[in-house]
PDB file of C-alpha atoms in Angstrom:
ATOM      1  CA  ALA A  11     -28.365  -1.148   0.824  1.00  0.00           C
ATOM      2  CA  GLU A  12     -28.904   1.166  -2.146  1.00  0.00           C
ATOM      3  CA  ASN A  13     -27.281   4.062  -0.259  1.00  0.00           C
ATOM      4  CA  MET A  14     -24.386   1.809   0.697  1.00  0.00           C
ATOM      5  CA  TYR A  15     -23.581   0.659  -2.851  1.00  0.00           C
ATOM      6  CA  PHE A  16     -25.287  -2.690  -2.118  1.00  0.00           C
ATOM      7  CA  PHE A  17     -22.437  -3.714   0.203  1.00  0.00           C
ATOM      8  CA  SER A  18     -23.150  -5.782   3.289  1.00  0.00           C
ATOM      9  CA  GLU A  19     -22.593  -4.241   6.707  1.00  0.00           C
ATOM     10  CA  LEU A  20     -19.447  -6.347   7.072  1.00  0.00           C
ATOM     11  CA  ALA A  21     -18.057  -5.169   3.739  1.00  0.00           C
ATOM     12  CA  LEU A  22     -18.689  -1.560   4.702  1.00  0.00           C
ATOM     13  CA  THR A  23     -16.844  -1.881   7.997  1.00  0.00           C
ATOM     14  CA  LEU A  24     -13.730  -3.458   6.476  1.00  0.00           C
ATOM     15  CA  ASN A  25     -12.563  -0.054   5.253  1.00  0.00           C
ATOM     16  CA  GLU A  26     -13.284   1.841   8.474  1.00  0.00           C
ATOM     17  CA  PRO A  27     -10.316   3.933   9.602  1.00  0.00           C
ATOM     18  CA  GLU A  28      -8.313   2.591  12.531  1.00  0.00           C
ATOM     19  CA  GLU A  29      -5.924   4.533  14.713  1.00  0.00           C
ATOM     20  CA  ARG A  30      -2.217   3.749  15.081  1.00  0.00           C
ATOM     21  CA  VAL A  31      -1.826   1.853  11.787  1.00  0.00           C
ATOM     22  CA  ALA A  32       1.115   2.159   9.412  1.00  0.00           C
ATOM     23  CA  PRO A  33       1.035   5.225   7.171  1.00  0.00           C
ATOM     24  CA  THR A  34       0.987   2.805   4.232  1.00  0.00           C
ATOM     25  CA  ASP A  35      -2.321   1.220   5.334  1.00  0.00           C
ATOM     26  CA  SER A  36      -4.695   1.318   2.365  1.00  0.00           C
ATOM     27  CA  ARG A  37      -7.474   2.657   4.590  1.00  0.00           C
ATOM     28  CA  LEU A  38      -5.515   5.920   4.682  1.00  0.00           C
ATOM     29  CA  ARG A  39      -5.641   6.439   0.920  1.00  0.00           C
ATOM     30  CA  PRO A  40      -6.691  10.059   0.486  1.00  0.00           C
ATOM     31  CA  ASP A  41      -8.573   9.409  -2.749  1.00  0.00           C
ATOM     32  CA  GLN A  42     -10.586   6.684  -1.082  1.00  0.00           C
ATOM     33  CA  ARG A  43     -11.440   8.888   1.885  1.00  0.00           C
ATOM     34  CA  LEU A  44     -12.588  11.649  -0.492  1.00  0.00           C
ATOM     35  CA  MET A  45     -14.706   9.205  -2.478  1.00  0.00           C
ATOM     36  CA  GLU A  46     -16.343   7.884   0.669  1.00  0.00           C
ATOM     37  CA  SER A  47     -17.196  11.477   1.601  1.00  0.00           C
ATOM     38  CA  GLY A  48     -18.919  11.887  -1.745  1.00  0.00           C
ATOM     39  CA  ARG A  49     -16.310  14.339  -3.050  1.00  0.00           C
ATOM     40  CA  TRP A  50     -16.005  12.590  -6.421  1.00  0.00           C
ATOM     41  CA  ASP A  51     -14.188  15.289  -8.403  1.00  0.00           C
ATOM     42  CA  GLU A  52     -11.543  15.760  -5.709  1.00  0.00           C
ATOM     43  CA  ALA A  53     -11.213  11.985  -5.351  1.00  0.00           C
ATOM     44  CA  ASN A  54     -10.560  11.599  -9.076  1.00  0.00           C
ATOM     45  CA  VAL A  55      -7.893  14.324  -9.036  1.00  0.00           C
ATOM     46  CA  GLU A  56      -6.253  12.721  -6.009  1.00  0.00           C
ATOM     47  CA  LYS A  57      -6.377   9.270  -7.605  1.00  0.00           C
ATOM     48  CA  GLN A  58      -4.579  10.626 -10.672  1.00  0.00           C
ATOM     49  CA  ARG A  59      -1.918  12.210  -8.435  1.00  0.00           C
ATOM     50  CA  LEU A  60      -1.362   8.933  -6.576  1.00  0.00           C
ATOM     51  CA  GLU A  61      -1.151   6.928  -9.780  1.00  0.00           C
ATOM     52  CA  GLU A  62       1.410   9.318 -11.251  1.00  0.00           C
ATOM     53  CA  LYS A  63       3.422   9.106  -8.028  1.00  0.00           C
ATOM     54  CA  GLN A  64       3.400   5.306  -8.333  1.00  0.00           C
ATOM     55  CA  ARG A  65       4.474   5.499 -11.976  1.00  0.00           C
ATOM     56  CA  ALA A  66       7.366   7.804 -11.052  1.00  0.00           C
ATOM     57  CA  VAL A  67       8.574   5.333  -8.411  1.00  0.00           C
ATOM     58  CA  ARG A  68       8.345   2.481 -10.934  1.00  0.00           C
ATOM     59  CA  ARG A  69      10.322   4.496 -13.523  1.00  0.00           C
ATOM     60  CA  ARG A  70      12.979   5.311 -10.914  1.00  0.00           C
ATOM     61  CA  ARG A  71      13.321   1.630  -9.960  1.00  0.00           C
ATOM     62  CA  GLU A  72      13.543   0.615 -13.602  1.00  0.00           C
ATOM     63  CA  ALA A  73      16.268   3.217 -14.187  1.00  0.00           C
ATOM     64  CA  GLU A  74      18.168   1.993 -11.123  1.00  0.00           C
ATOM     65  CA  ALA A  75      17.934  -1.590 -12.418  1.00  0.00           C
ATOM     66  CA  VAL A  76      19.305  -0.568 -15.825  1.00  0.00           C
ATOM     67  CA  GLU A  77      22.106   1.407 -14.196  1.00  0.00           C
ATOM     68  CA  ALA A  78      23.027  -1.547 -11.958  1.00  0.00           C
ATOM     69  CA  LEU A  79      23.012  -3.878 -14.964  1.00  0.00           C
ATOM     70  CA  GLU A  80      25.277  -1.517 -16.921  1.00  0.00           C
ATOM     71  CA  GLU A  81      27.677  -1.371 -13.982  1.00  0.00           C
ATOM     72  CA  GLY A  82      27.573  -5.152 -13.532  1.00  0.00           C
ATOM     73  CA  LYS A  83      25.959  -4.892 -10.119  1.00  0.00           C
ATOM     74  CA  ASP A  84      23.036  -6.815  -8.684  1.00  0.00           C
ATOM     75  CA  TYR A  85      19.773  -4.969  -8.219  1.00  0.00           C
ATOM     76  CA  GLU A  86      17.341  -6.313  -5.624  1.00  0.00           C
ATOM     77  CA  GLY A  87      14.416  -4.100  -6.532  1.00  0.00           C
ATOM     78  CA  TYR A  88      11.496  -3.653  -4.194  1.00  0.00           C
ATOM     79  CA  ILE A  89      11.681  -5.602  -0.941  1.00  0.00           C
ATOM     80  CA  PRO A  90       8.469  -5.796   1.117  1.00  0.00           C
ATOM     81  CA  LEU A  91       8.811  -4.591   4.701  1.00  0.00           C
ATOM     82  CA  TRP A  92       6.935  -7.281   6.591  1.00  0.00           C
ATOM     83  CA  PHE A  93       6.688 -10.152   4.140  1.00  0.00           C
ATOM     84  CA  GLU A  94       9.102 -12.346   2.234  1.00  0.00           C
ATOM     85  CA  ARG A  95       8.546 -14.351  -0.905  1.00  0.00           C
ATOM     86  CA  LYS A  96       8.903 -18.086  -0.503  1.00  0.00           C
ATOM     87  CA  VAL A  97       7.970 -21.169  -2.444  1.00  0.00           C
ATOM     88  CA  ASP A  98       5.103 -23.071  -0.860  1.00  0.00           C
ATOM     89  CA  ALA A  99       6.349 -26.563  -0.038  1.00  0.00           C
ATOM     90  CA  VAL A 100       3.027 -28.163  -0.963  1.00  0.00           C
ATOM     91  CA  THR A 101       1.932 -26.277  -4.072  1.00  0.00           C
ATOM     92  CA  GLY A 102       5.286 -25.064  -5.380  1.00  0.00           C
ATOM     93  CA  GLU A 103       3.745 -21.620  -5.862  1.00  0.00           C
ATOM     94  CA  LEU A 104       5.407 -18.368  -4.850  1.00  0.00           C
ATOM     95  CA  ILE A 105       3.720 -16.985  -1.733  1.00  0.00           C
ATOM     96  CA  CYS A 106       4.285 -14.102   0.683  1.00  0.00           C
ATOM     97  CA  VAL A 107       4.943 -15.069   4.289  1.00  0.00           C
ATOM     98  CA  TYR A 108       4.896 -12.649   7.225  1.00  0.00           C
ATOM     99  CA  LYS A 109       8.451 -12.166   8.462  1.00  0.00           C
ATOM    100  CA  GLY A 110       7.686 -10.038  11.502  1.00  0.00           C
ATOM    101  CA  GLY A 111       8.144  -6.441  12.498  1.00  0.00           C
ATOM    102  CA  TYR A 112       4.727  -4.890  11.880  1.00  0.00           C
ATOM    103  CA  TRP A 113       3.213  -5.499  15.315  1.00  0.00           C
ATOM    104  CA  GLU A 114       6.406  -4.348  17.015  1.00  0.00           C
ATOM    105  CA  ALA A 115       6.415  -1.150  14.942  1.00  0.00           C
ATOM    106  CA  LYS A 116       2.729  -0.634  15.731  1.00  0.00           C
ATOM    107  CA  ASP A 117       3.325  -1.065  19.469  1.00  0.00           C
ATOM    108  CA  LYS A 118       6.162   1.481  19.357  1.00  0.00           C
ATOM    109  CA  GLN A 119       4.422   3.668  16.742  1.00  0.00           C
ATOM    110  CA  ASP A 120       7.749   3.680  14.895  1.00  0.00           C
ATOM    111  CA  TRP A 121       6.949   3.839  11.198  1.00  0.00           C
ATOM    112  CA  ASN A 122      10.284   5.276   9.997  1.00  0.00           C
ATOM    113  CA  VAL A 123      10.826   2.320   7.624  1.00  0.00           C
ATOM    114  CA  CYS A 124       7.571   2.996   5.764  1.00  0.00           C
ATOM    115  CA  PRO A 125       7.853   4.653   2.366  1.00  0.00           C
ATOM    116  CA  ASP A 126       5.775   7.740   1.542  1.00  0.00           C
ATOM    117  CA  ILE A 127       3.224   6.181  -0.793  1.00  0.00           C
ATOM    118  CA  PHE A 128       0.409   8.699  -0.465  1.00  0.00           C
TER     119      PHE A 128
END
C-alpha cells in the first residue's frame, strides 16, 4: 500500500488506460500519465501547459460572450457533448443527464466532435 500511495486495488485500477475511448477521457491526461510513471518534473511542466491551455480557452469564451453582448446577440457558451443540464423534478437541483451519442461515437471510433483539450 505504501508504494501505491495507500490506495486500494480498486482505486488504482480506476485510472487504468482503456483503448478506444474519447480523446477527452481524463485517463489520457499526459500530465497524469507522466506522474504515474514517476516523472514528476515533466508532469509538473505538462500540468502547467494544460492549465494555461484551459485558461486561454476560458479567456476566448469570455471575449466571445462580451462581443456577443455588445452586438446584442445571444451567446450559448460551452455546451457539453453528451450531457444536458436539466432541473431534477424531485430535488429542483440542476443536474447533468446523458443525452446520447458517446457509445455510438465509440462504436464508430468517430471522435471528430471532441475538442482538443490536451
